[in-house]
PDB file of C-alpha atoms in Angstrom:
ATOM      1  CA  MET K   1       0.000   0.000   0.000  1.00 72.00           C
ATOM      2  CA  SER K   2       1.279   3.501  -0.831  1.00 88.00           C
ATOM      3  CA  ILE K   3       0.180   6.765   0.778  1.00 89.00           C
ATOM      4  CA  ARG K   4      -0.717   9.504  -1.687  1.00 91.00           C
ATOM      5  CA  PRO K   5       1.629  12.483  -1.260  1.00 89.00           C
ATOM      6  CA  VAL K   6       0.029  15.898  -0.984  1.00 90.00           C
ATOM      7  CA  LYS K   7       0.620  17.726  -4.253  1.00 90.00           C
ATOM      8  CA  ARG K   8      -0.894  21.116  -3.377  1.00 90.00           C
ATOM      9  CA  LEU K   9      -2.743  22.790  -0.522  1.00 92.00           C
ATOM     10  CA  ILE K  10      -5.050  25.558  -1.788  1.00 91.00           C
ATOM     11  CA  LYS K  11      -7.294  28.032   0.031  1.00 94.00           C
ATOM     12  CA  ALA K  12     -10.673  28.601  -1.629  1.00 95.00           C
ATOM     13  CA  LYS K  13     -10.922  32.121  -3.036  1.00 95.00           C
ATOM     14  CA  PRO K  14     -13.872  34.531  -2.719  1.00 96.00           C
ATOM     15  CA  THR K  15     -15.733  35.128  -5.975  1.00 95.00           C
ATOM     16  CA  LEU K  16     -19.112  36.266  -7.325  1.00 95.00           C
ATOM     17  CA  GLU K  17     -21.260  34.068  -9.532  1.00 94.00           C
ATOM     18  CA  GLY K  18     -24.777  34.009 -10.950  1.00 92.00           C
ATOM     19  CA  ALA K  19     -26.689  37.213 -10.239  1.00 93.00           C
ATOM     20  CA  GLY K  20     -24.309  38.164  -7.435  1.00 94.00           C
ATOM     21  CA  VAL K  21     -23.908  35.136  -5.187  1.00 95.00           C
ATOM     22  CA  HIS K  22     -20.934  35.416  -2.811  1.00 96.00           C
ATOM     23  CA  LEU K  23     -19.097  32.097  -2.674  1.00 96.00           C
ATOM     24  CA  ARG K  24     -15.638  30.521  -2.405  1.00 97.00           C
ATOM     25  CA  ARG K  25     -14.048  28.765  -5.374  1.00 96.00           C
ATOM     26  CA  ALA K  26     -11.656  25.928  -4.536  1.00 96.00           C
ATOM     27  CA  PHE K  27     -10.588  25.411  -8.158  1.00 96.00           C
ATOM     28  CA  GLY K  28     -11.870  26.063 -11.669  1.00 94.00           C
ATOM     29  CA  PHE K  29     -11.476  28.115 -14.848  1.00 84.00           C
ATOM     30  CA  GLY K  30      -7.728  27.482 -14.975  1.00 82.00           C
ATOM     31  CA  ASN K  31      -5.535  24.557 -15.875  1.00 82.00           C
ATOM     32  CA  THR K  32      -7.573  21.748 -14.367  1.00 84.00           C
ATOM     33  CA  SER K  33      -5.517  18.839 -15.752  1.00 92.00           C
ATOM     34  CA  ASP K  34      -4.523  17.829 -12.192  1.00 93.00           C
ATOM     35  CA  PHE K  35      -8.234  17.539 -11.310  1.00 96.00           C
ATOM     36  CA  ASP K  36      -9.393  15.779 -14.518  1.00 96.00           C
ATOM     37  CA  PRO K  37     -12.257  14.711 -14.858  1.00 96.00           C
ATOM     38  CA  PHE K  38     -13.395  17.460 -12.456  1.00 96.00           C
ATOM     39  CA  LEU K  39     -13.515  21.072 -13.621  1.00 97.00           C
ATOM     40  CA  LEU K  40     -14.672  23.276 -10.767  1.00 97.00           C
ATOM     41  CA  LEU K  41     -15.679  23.218  -7.082  1.00 97.00           C
ATOM     42  CA  ASP K  42     -17.643  26.041  -5.463  1.00 97.00           C
ATOM     43  CA  ASP K  43     -18.491  26.353  -1.764  1.00 97.00           C
ATOM     44  CA  PHE K  44     -21.628  28.518  -1.479  1.00 94.00           C
ATOM     45  CA  ARG K  45     -21.765  29.049   2.296  1.00 94.00           C
ATOM     46  CA  ASN K  46     -23.339  32.205   3.649  1.00 94.00           C
ATOM     47  CA  ASP K  47     -25.505  33.448   6.499  1.00 94.00           C
ATOM     48  CA  VAL K  48     -26.314  36.820   4.893  1.00 95.00           C
ATOM     49  CA  PRO K  49     -29.388  36.302   2.655  1.00 95.00           C
ATOM     50  CA  ALA K  50     -28.627  39.419   0.597  1.00 96.00           C
ATOM     51  CA  ASP K  51     -25.407  37.734  -0.507  1.00 96.00           C
ATOM     52  CA  TYR K  52     -27.075  34.676  -2.051  1.00 96.00           C
ATOM     53  CA  LEU K  53     -30.806  35.198  -2.700  1.00 96.00           C
ATOM     54  CA  ALA K  54     -30.240  36.601  -6.229  1.00 96.00           C
ATOM     55  CA  GLY K  55     -29.197  33.039  -7.079  1.00 95.00           C
ATOM     56  CA  PHE K  56     -28.296  31.589 -10.443  1.00 95.00           C
ATOM     57  CA  PRO K  57     -31.056  32.627 -12.901  1.00 95.00           C
ATOM     58  CA  TRP K  58     -31.660  30.887 -16.235  1.00 94.00           C
ATOM     59  CA  HIS K  59     -28.395  29.854 -17.890  1.00 95.00           C
ATOM     60  CA  PRO K  60     -27.247  27.122 -20.323  1.00 95.00           C
ATOM     61  CA  HIS K  61     -24.961  24.117 -19.861  1.00 96.00           C
ATOM     62  CA  ARG K  62     -23.538  21.676 -22.370  1.00 97.00           C
ATOM     63  CA  GLY K  63     -20.880  18.968 -22.153  1.00 96.00           C
ATOM     64  CA  ILE K  64     -20.676  18.613 -18.366  1.00 96.00           C
ATOM     65  CA  GLU K  65     -22.363  17.283 -15.248  1.00 94.00           C
ATOM     66  CA  THR K  66     -23.126  19.482 -12.234  1.00 93.00           C
ATOM     67  CA  ILE K  67     -23.357  18.001  -8.741  1.00 93.00           C
ATOM     68  CA  THR K  68     -25.110  20.061  -6.071  1.00 95.00           C
ATOM     69  CA  TYR K  69     -24.864  18.929  -2.442  1.00 96.00           C
ATOM     70  CA  VAL K  70     -26.795  20.940   0.151  1.00 97.00           C
ATOM     71  CA  LEU K  71     -25.935  21.066   3.865  1.00 97.00           C
ATOM     72  CA  ALA K  72     -28.190  23.921   5.036  1.00 97.00           C
ATOM     73  CA  GLY K  73     -31.111  25.788   3.483  1.00 97.00           C
ATOM     74  CA  THR K  74     -32.671  24.738   0.175  1.00 96.00           C
ATOM     75  CA  VAL K  75     -32.029  25.182  -3.539  1.00 95.00           C
ATOM     76  CA  GLU K  76     -35.069  25.483  -5.816  1.00 94.00           C
ATOM     77  CA  HIS K  77     -34.453  24.521  -9.433  1.00 92.00           C
ATOM     78  CA  GLY K  78     -36.194  24.464 -12.790  1.00 89.00           C
ATOM     79  CA  ASP K  79     -35.132  23.595 -16.322  1.00 88.00           C
ATOM     80  CA  SER K  80     -35.999  23.704 -20.005  1.00 90.00           C
ATOM     81  CA  MET K  81     -37.323  20.131 -19.874  1.00 85.00           C
ATOM     82  CA  GLY K  82     -40.089  21.197 -17.501  1.00 86.00           C
ATOM     83  CA  ASN K  83     -38.535  19.784 -14.327  1.00 85.00           C
ATOM     84  CA  ARG K  84     -39.151  21.673 -11.078  1.00 88.00           C
ATOM     85  CA  GLY K  85     -38.111  20.835  -7.563  1.00 88.00           C
ATOM     86  CA  SER K  86     -36.175  21.673  -4.439  1.00 94.00           C
ATOM     87  CA  ILE K  87     -33.259  20.039  -2.674  1.00 95.00           C
ATOM     88  CA  ALA K  88     -32.801  20.523   1.060  1.00 96.00           C
ATOM     89  CA  ALA K  89     -30.186  19.770   3.726  1.00 96.00           C
ATOM     90  CA  GLY K  90     -28.422  16.490   2.978  1.00 96.00           C
ATOM     91  CA  ASP K  91     -29.904  16.148  -0.522  1.00 97.00           C
ATOM     92  CA  VAL K  92     -27.965  15.827  -3.779  1.00 95.00           C
ATOM     93  CA  GLN K  93     -28.829  16.731  -7.357  1.00 93.00           C
ATOM     94  CA  TRP K  94     -26.665  15.269 -10.123  1.00 90.00           C
ATOM     95  CA  MET K  95     -27.478  16.920 -13.457  1.00 91.00           C
ATOM     96  CA  THR K  96     -26.082  15.610 -16.724  1.00 92.00           C
ATOM     97  CA  ALA K  97     -26.314  18.564 -19.120  1.00 94.00           C
ATOM     98  CA  GLY K  98     -25.246  16.491 -22.124  1.00 94.00           C
ATOM     99  CA  ARG K  99     -26.185  18.106 -25.456  1.00 95.00           C
ATOM    100  CA  GLY K 100     -27.746  21.081 -23.715  1.00 95.00           C
ATOM    101  CA  ILE K 101     -30.067  22.307 -21.029  1.00 95.00           C
ATOM    102  CA  ILE K 102     -31.138  25.700 -19.713  1.00 95.00           C
ATOM    103  CA  HIS K 103     -31.852  25.823 -15.998  1.00 93.00           C
ATOM    104  CA  GLN K 104     -31.893  27.986 -12.909  1.00 94.00           C
ATOM    105  CA  GLU K 105     -30.895  27.371  -9.285  1.00 95.00           C
ATOM    106  CA  MET K 106     -32.205  29.658  -6.569  1.00 96.00           C
ATOM    107  CA  PRO K 107     -30.802  29.205  -3.031  1.00 95.00           C
ATOM    108  CA  LYS K 108     -33.069  29.831  -0.030  1.00 94.00           C
ATOM    109  CA  GLY K 109     -31.801  30.026   3.531  1.00 92.00           C
ATOM    110  CA  ASP K 110     -32.942  28.015   6.522  1.00 95.00           C
ATOM    111  CA  PRO K 111     -35.055  29.715   9.259  1.00 94.00           C
ATOM    112  CA  GLU K 112     -31.872  31.353  10.604  1.00 95.00           C
ATOM    113  CA  GLY K 113     -30.926  32.642   7.141  1.00 95.00           C
ATOM    114  CA  ARG K 114     -28.092  30.181   6.631  1.00 96.00           C
ATOM    115  CA  MET K 115     -27.280  28.669   3.251  1.00 97.00           C
ATOM    116  CA  HIS K 116     -24.564  26.095   2.670  1.00 97.00           C
ATOM    117  CA  GLY K 117     -23.840  23.794  -0.204  1.00 96.00           C
ATOM    118  CA  PHE K 118     -21.319  22.777  -2.819  1.00 97.00           C
ATOM    119  CA  GLN K 119     -21.373  22.561  -6.592  1.00 96.00           C
ATOM    120  CA  LEU K 120     -18.896  20.327  -8.372  1.00 96.00           C
ATOM    121  CA  TRP K 121     -18.566  20.210 -12.161  1.00 96.00           C
ATOM    122  CA  ALA K 122     -17.490  16.965 -13.823  1.00 95.00           C
ATOM    123  CA  ASN K 123     -16.470  16.836 -17.465  1.00 96.00           C
ATOM    124  CA  LEU K 124     -18.123  14.508 -19.965  1.00 96.00           C
ATOM    125  CA  PRO K 125     -15.999  12.501 -22.426  1.00 95.00           C
ATOM    126  CA  ALA K 126     -16.230  13.406 -26.109  1.00 96.00           C
ATOM    127  CA  SER K 127     -18.431  10.379 -26.759  1.00 95.00           C
ATOM    128  CA  LEU K 128     -21.070  11.687 -24.328  1.00 95.00           C
ATOM    129  CA  LYS K 129     -20.899  15.458 -24.850  1.00 95.00           C
ATOM    130  CA  MET K 130     -24.166  15.340 -26.830  1.00 94.00           C
ATOM    131  CA  THR K 131     -25.961  12.687 -24.782  1.00 93.00           C
ATOM    132  CA  ASP K 132     -29.511  13.196 -23.464  1.00 93.00           C
ATOM    133  CA  PRO K 133     -29.803  15.528 -20.462  1.00 92.00           C
ATOM    134  CA  ARG K 134     -30.996  13.934 -17.227  1.00 89.00           C
ATOM    135  CA  TYR K 135     -31.385  14.540 -13.505  1.00 86.00           C
ATOM    136  CA  GLN K 136     -30.706  12.293 -10.553  1.00 87.00           C
ATOM    137  CA  GLU K 137     -32.180  13.821  -7.405  1.00 90.00           C
ATOM    138  CA  VAL K 138     -31.321  11.977  -4.196  1.00 93.00           C
ATOM    139  CA  LYS K 139     -32.860  12.663  -0.798  1.00 96.00           C
ATOM    140  CA  ALA K 140     -30.723  12.668   2.346  1.00 96.00           C
ATOM    141  CA  GLU K 141     -32.271   9.501   3.753  1.00 97.00           C
ATOM    142  CA  ASP K 142     -31.269   7.558   0.626  1.00 96.00           C
ATOM    143  CA  ILE K 143     -27.554   8.353   0.947  1.00 96.00           C
ATOM    144  CA  PRO K 144     -25.753   5.581   2.881  1.00 96.00           C
ATOM    145  CA  LEU K 145     -24.081   6.662   6.133  1.00 97.00           C
ATOM    146  CA  ILE K 146     -21.427   4.357   7.596  1.00 97.00           C
ATOM    147  CA  THR K 147     -19.975   4.989  11.066  1.00 97.00           C
ATOM    148  CA  ASP K 148     -16.841   3.079  12.029  1.00 96.00           C
ATOM    149  CA  ASP K 149     -15.902   1.949  15.548  1.00 96.00           C
ATOM    150  CA  ASP K 150     -13.752   5.037  16.180  1.00 96.00           C
ATOM    151  CA  GLY K 151     -16.594   7.397  15.236  1.00 97.00           C
ATOM    152  CA  THR K 152     -15.412   8.150  11.699  1.00 98.00           C
ATOM    153  CA  ALA K 153     -18.532   8.689   9.584  1.00 98.00           C
ATOM    154  CA  VAL K 154     -18.810   8.546   5.793  1.00 98.00           C
ATOM    155  CA  ARG K 155     -21.798   9.530   3.616  1.00 98.00           C
ATOM    156  CA  ILE K 156     -21.499   7.893   0.192  1.00 96.00           C
ATOM    157  CA  VAL K 157     -23.074   9.987  -2.574  1.00 93.00           C
ATOM    158  CA  CYS K 158     -21.475   8.203  -5.525  1.00 93.00           C
ATOM    159  CA  GLY K 159     -19.130   5.281  -5.956  1.00 92.00           C
ATOM    160  CA  THR K 160     -18.275   2.382  -3.665  1.00 92.00           C
ATOM    161  CA  PHE K 161     -16.617   2.802  -0.283  1.00 94.00           C
ATOM    162  CA  TRP K 162     -16.234   0.395   2.657  1.00 93.00           C
ATOM    163  CA  GLY K 163     -18.413  -2.110   0.825  1.00 92.00           C
ATOM    164  CA  LYS K 164     -21.372   0.244   0.301  1.00 94.00           C
ATOM    165  CA  ARG K 165     -22.419   1.928  -2.944  1.00 94.00           C
ATOM    166  CA  GLY K 166     -23.887   5.400  -3.251  1.00 93.00           C
ATOM    167  CA  PRO K 167     -27.267   5.971  -4.950  1.00 92.00           C
ATOM    168  CA  VAL K 168     -26.022   8.053  -7.906  1.00 87.00           C
ATOM    169  CA  ASP K 169     -25.158   5.809 -10.851  1.00 81.00           C
ATOM    170  CA  GLY K 170     -24.433   5.752 -14.575  1.00 74.00           C
ATOM    171  CA  ILE K 171     -21.821   8.524 -14.365  1.00 75.00           C
ATOM    172  CA  ALA K 172     -19.251   8.618 -17.154  1.00 71.00           C
ATOM    173  CA  ALA K 173     -16.143   9.202 -15.032  1.00 72.00           C
ATOM    174  CA  ASP K 174     -17.196   6.592 -12.462  1.00 79.00           C
ATOM    175  CA  PRO K 175     -16.352   9.045  -9.663  1.00 89.00           C
ATOM    176  CA  MET K 176     -16.274   8.578  -5.927  1.00 94.00           C
ATOM    177  CA  TYR K 177     -17.917  11.411  -3.974  1.00 96.00           C
ATOM    178  CA  ILE K 178     -18.056  11.020  -0.195  1.00 97.00           C
ATOM    179  CA  ASP K 179     -18.537  13.243   2.868  1.00 98.00           C
ATOM    180  CA  VAL K 180     -16.085  12.217   5.622  1.00 98.00           C
ATOM    181  CA  SER K 181     -16.090  13.185   9.322  1.00 98.00           C
ATOM    182  CA  VAL K 182     -13.168  12.136  11.565  1.00 97.00           C
ATOM    183  CA  PRO K 183     -13.436  12.720  15.350  1.00 98.00           C
ATOM    184  CA  PRO K 184     -10.923  14.928  17.235  1.00 97.00           C
ATOM    185  CA  GLY K 185      -7.421  13.505  17.426  1.00 93.00           C
ATOM    186  CA  ARG K 186      -8.169  10.427  15.344  1.00 95.00           C
ATOM    187  CA  ARG K 187      -5.882   9.259  12.551  1.00 94.00           C
ATOM    188  CA  ARG K 188      -7.546   7.499   9.621  1.00 95.00           C
ATOM    189  CA  THR K 189      -6.329   5.884   6.438  1.00 95.00           C
ATOM    190  CA  LEU K 190      -8.816   5.838   3.560  1.00 96.00           C
ATOM    191  CA  PRO K 191      -8.519   3.852   0.310  1.00 95.00           C
ATOM    192  CA  VAL K 192      -8.489   5.637  -3.062  1.00 95.00           C
ATOM    193  CA  GLU K 193      -8.062   3.646  -6.284  1.00 92.00           C
ATOM    194  CA  THR K 194      -4.574   4.362  -7.598  1.00 93.00           C
ATOM    195  CA  THR K 195      -5.417   5.297 -11.215  1.00 91.00           C
ATOM    196  CA  ARG K 196      -7.732   8.139 -10.161  1.00 94.00           C
ATOM    197  CA  HIS K 197      -7.123  11.798  -9.569  1.00 96.00           C
ATOM    198  CA  ALA K 198      -8.240  12.714  -6.057  1.00 96.00           C
ATOM    199  CA  PHE K 199      -8.770  15.744  -3.839  1.00 97.00           C
ATOM    200  CA  ALA K 200     -10.202  16.548  -0.417  1.00 97.00           C
ATOM    201  CA  TYR K 201     -12.054  19.761   0.441  1.00 97.00           C
ATOM    202  CA  VAL K 202     -12.120  20.622   4.155  1.00 97.00           C
ATOM    203  CA  PHE K 203     -15.218  22.494   5.318  1.00 97.00           C
ATOM    204  CA  ALA K 204     -15.200  21.998   9.103  1.00 97.00           C
ATOM    205  CA  GLY K 205     -12.456  21.575  11.675  1.00 96.00           C
ATOM    206  CA  SER K 206      -8.891  20.961  10.536  1.00 95.00           C
ATOM    207  CA  GLY K 207      -6.239  18.276  10.257  1.00 94.00           C
ATOM    208  CA  LYS K 208      -3.049  17.112   8.580  1.00 93.00           C
ATOM    209  CA  PHE K 209      -3.082  14.986   5.455  1.00 91.00           C
ATOM    210  CA  CYS K 210       0.086  12.992   5.902  1.00 78.00           C
ATOM    211  CA  ASN K 211       2.743  13.085   3.246  1.00 65.00           C
ATOM    212  CA  ALA K 212       4.517   9.914   2.143  1.00 45.00           C
ATOM    213  CA  SER K 213       7.858  11.746   2.157  1.00 44.00           C
ATOM    214  CA  GLY K 214       7.938  12.196   5.930  1.00 46.00           C
ATOM    215  CA  PRO K 215       8.299  15.355   8.015  1.00 40.00           C
ATOM    216  CA  LEU K 216       9.032  17.930   5.313  1.00 38.00           C
ATOM    217  CA  ALA K 217       6.364  20.491   4.497  1.00 42.00           C
ATOM    218  CA  VAL K 218       3.931  19.626   1.747  1.00 45.00           C
ATOM    219  CA  PRO K 219       4.237  21.870  -1.320  1.00 45.00           C
ATOM    220  CA  THR K 220       1.626  24.623  -1.302  1.00 47.00           C
ATOM    221  CA  GLU K 221       0.985  27.678  -3.423  1.00 47.00           C
ATOM    222  CA  SER K 222       3.302  29.763  -1.209  1.00 45.00           C
ATOM    223  CA  VAL K 223       5.842  27.215   0.119  1.00 42.00           C
ATOM    224  CA  ARG K 224       9.328  26.725  -1.350  1.00 41.00           C
ATOM    225  CA  TRP K 225      10.925  23.290  -1.582  1.00 40.00           C
ATOM    226  CA  LEU K 226      13.687  24.215   0.904  1.00 40.00           C
ATOM    227  CA  ASP K 227      11.253  25.123   3.691  1.00 41.00           C
ATOM    228  CA  LYS K 228      11.623  22.796   6.675  1.00 42.00           C
ATOM    229  CA  ASN K 229       8.541  23.816   8.669  1.00 44.00           C
ATOM    230  CA  PRO K 230       6.016  21.107   9.597  1.00 42.00           C
ATOM    231  CA  PRO K 231       3.052  20.836   7.237  1.00 48.00           C
ATOM    232  CA  ALA K 232       0.370  23.425   7.903  1.00 58.00           C
ATOM    233  CA  ASP K 233      -3.034  22.142   8.920  1.00 79.00           C
ATOM    234  CA  ALA K 234      -5.624  21.831   6.200  1.00 90.00           C
ATOM    235  CA  GLU K 235      -8.189  24.191   7.692  1.00 92.00           C
ATOM    236  CA  ASN K 236     -11.747  25.227   6.854  1.00 93.00           C
ATOM    237  CA  ARG K 237     -12.114  26.022   3.131  1.00 94.00           C
ATOM    238  CA  SER K 238      -8.840  24.295   2.192  1.00 95.00           C
ATOM    239  CA  LEU K 239      -8.478  22.003  -0.801  1.00 96.00           C
ATOM    240  CA  VAL K 240      -5.887  19.221  -0.707  1.00 95.00           C
ATOM    241  CA  LEU K 241      -4.804  17.852  -4.086  1.00 95.00           C
ATOM    242  CA  PHE K 242      -3.196  14.418  -3.901  1.00 94.00           C
ATOM    243  CA  ASP K 243      -0.568  12.784  -6.061  1.00 93.00           C
ATOM    244  CA  GLN K 244      -0.649   9.080  -6.982  1.00 92.00           C
ATOM    245  CA  GLY K 245      -1.083   6.239  -4.490  1.00 92.00           C
ATOM    246  CA  ASP K 246      -3.775   3.874  -3.242  1.00 93.00           C
ATOM    247  CA  GLU K 247      -4.633   5.411   0.144  1.00 94.00           C
ATOM    248  CA  LEU K 248      -4.498   8.673   2.053  1.00 94.00           C
ATOM    249  CA  THR K 249      -3.979   9.348   5.755  1.00 94.00           C
ATOM    250  CA  VAL K 250      -5.496  12.194   7.753  1.00 94.00           C
ATOM    251  CA  GLN K 251      -4.838  13.224  11.348  1.00 93.00           C
ATOM    252  CA  ALA K 252      -7.843  15.127  12.728  1.00 95.00           C
ATOM    253  CA  GLY K 253      -7.238  18.260  14.784  1.00 94.00           C
ATOM    254  CA  GLU K 254      -8.660  19.092  18.199  1.00 95.00           C
ATOM    255  CA  ASP K 255     -12.081  19.940  16.726  1.00 96.00           C
ATOM    256  CA  GLY K 256     -12.136  16.973  14.354  1.00 97.00           C
ATOM    257  CA  ILE K 257     -12.275  17.375  10.597  1.00 97.00           C
ATOM    258  CA  ARG K 258     -14.978  17.089   7.946  1.00 98.00           C
ATOM    259  CA  PHE K 259     -14.236  17.055   4.255  1.00 98.00           C
ATOM    260  CA  LEU K 260     -15.467  16.026   0.828  1.00 98.00           C
ATOM    261  CA  LEU K 261     -13.312  13.352  -0.786  1.00 98.00           C
ATOM    262  CA  CYS K 262     -13.664  13.101  -4.561  1.00 97.00           C
ATOM    263  CA  SER K 263     -11.837  10.943  -7.063  1.00 97.00           C
ATOM    264  CA  GLY K 264     -12.376  10.071 -10.714  1.00 95.00           C
ATOM    265  CA  LYS K 265     -10.760   8.479 -13.732  1.00 94.00           C
ATOM    266  CA  PRO K 266      -9.027  11.167 -15.823  1.00 95.00           C
ATOM    267  CA  LEU K 267     -10.476  11.569 -19.328  1.00 95.00           C
ATOM    268  CA  GLN K 268      -7.211  12.923 -20.788  1.00 95.00           C
ATOM    269  CA  GLU K 269      -9.069  14.750 -23.557  1.00 96.00           C
ATOM    270  CA  PRO K 270      -8.672  18.310 -24.844  1.00 96.00           C
ATOM    271  CA  VAL K 271     -10.842  20.899 -23.090  1.00 95.00           C
ATOM    272  CA  ALA K 272     -12.431  23.918 -24.808  1.00 95.00           C
ATOM    273  CA  TRP K 273     -14.224  25.865 -22.087  1.00 95.00           C
ATOM    274  CA  TYR K 274     -16.075  29.126 -21.861  1.00 94.00           C
ATOM    275  CA  GLY K 275     -18.452  29.852 -18.993  1.00 92.00           C
ATOM    276  CA  PRO K 276     -21.065  27.126 -18.573  1.00 93.00           C
ATOM    277  CA  ILE K 277     -20.184  25.197 -21.744  1.00 96.00           C
ATOM    278  CA  VAL K 278     -17.296  22.734 -21.964  1.00 97.00           C
ATOM    279  CA  MET K 279     -16.451  21.009 -25.244  1.00 97.00           C
ATOM    280  CA  ASN K 280     -13.347  19.453 -26.835  1.00 97.00           C
ATOM    281  CA  THR K 281     -12.600  21.980 -29.599  1.00 97.00           C
ATOM    282  CA  GLN K 282     -12.954  25.715 -30.128  1.00 97.00           C
ATOM    283  CA  GLU K 283     -15.126  24.998 -33.164  1.00 97.00           C
ATOM    284  CA  GLN K 284     -17.595  23.018 -30.992  1.00 97.00           C
ATOM    285  CA  LEU K 285     -17.588  25.874 -28.508  1.00 96.00           C
ATOM    286  CA  ARG K 286     -18.322  28.462 -31.203  1.00 97.00           C
ATOM    287  CA  GLU K 287     -21.100  26.245 -32.550  1.00 97.00           C
ATOM    288  CA  ALA K 288     -22.722  26.018 -29.103  1.00 96.00           C
ATOM    289  CA  PHE K 289     -22.756  29.787 -28.613  1.00 96.00           C
ATOM    290  CA  SER K 290     -23.965  30.327 -32.180  1.00 97.00           C
ATOM    291  CA  GLU K 291     -26.875  27.967 -31.443  1.00 96.00           C
ATOM    292  CA  LEU K 292     -27.670  29.947 -28.297  1.00 94.00           C
ATOM    293  CA  ASP K 293     -27.844  33.141 -30.389  1.00 95.00           C
ATOM    294  CA  GLN K 294     -30.009  31.464 -33.033  1.00 95.00           C
ATOM    295  CA  GLY K 295     -32.359  29.751 -30.574  1.00 94.00           C
ATOM    296  CA  THR K 296     -31.363  26.222 -31.684  1.00 94.00           C
ATOM    297  CA  PHE K 297     -29.307  25.257 -28.610  1.00 95.00           C
ATOM    298  CA  LEU K 298     -31.909  22.895 -27.138  1.00 92.00           C
ATOM    299  CA  LYS K 299     -32.142  19.632 -29.061  1.00 81.00           C
ATOM    300  CA  THR K 300     -34.953  17.112 -29.325  1.00 73.00           C
ATOM    301  CA  GLY K 301     -34.722  13.367 -29.812  1.00 59.00           C
ATOM    302  CA  THR K 302     -32.088  10.999 -28.533  1.00 52.00           C
ATOM    303  CA  GLY K 303     -28.501  12.124 -28.333  1.00 49.00           C
ATOM    304  CA  SER K 304     -25.595  10.083 -29.625  1.00 46.00           C
TER     305      SER K 304
END
């Protein structure tokens, strides 16, 4: 067994999206080859309703899948196929945009005005860019929760972990998407299939993700290779990108640690990306935006 070294430690950056939603972006809209097949991760956590209620009004997607996981409040959604609904705390919506969909997502706070959730974008391979759009909406009670003897708890949204399989299926990149909580002071080793790219996003507590190379500091955006300081804790709103290996080890801090752990098989295909549309070539991208202008973006019938 080999521990995955920590490749980078990144703090999520404040940004504005939609009609003025204040959120933190862990990665996205840059060189995402290290995260392939994932493209973007946003943490939309806020307790000021004015900073999120404008939401994400009607906008198009093509060529990707969007995964919305809500921890507090609700997100109301609608789309060009006539679907309407709402996902609440603990629920997940996995949308395959495929050949094209126009939808909106409008966050609503809980009774105390709090809103918290994540949106992850996963790329679709060239062979499925123009597939039929579809939704998988999963309620909290249908997501398996496993608690180990030491109190470590894992919610399995997608993929197989500790012998249980999550409810989301039929996803091109065959990803694993789990929500992990490790109690204070506990050290846990978690398996991750070696051929996958993997990252962890910490959203509560803190901890150290142990490096295979021993006591030297893990490389971060601001750390030089000659630094000899101990690795900094991965704190709230930190993303940990892992290198290759078949397991990772985390040491929870004094308040414990909770994080998303995502892994997927890299597609290793060219990416042509502008805004909400991700294709393989610039010509495909131009065609998509031309169709939006001409009103022919939405397709009928069965995709290829």
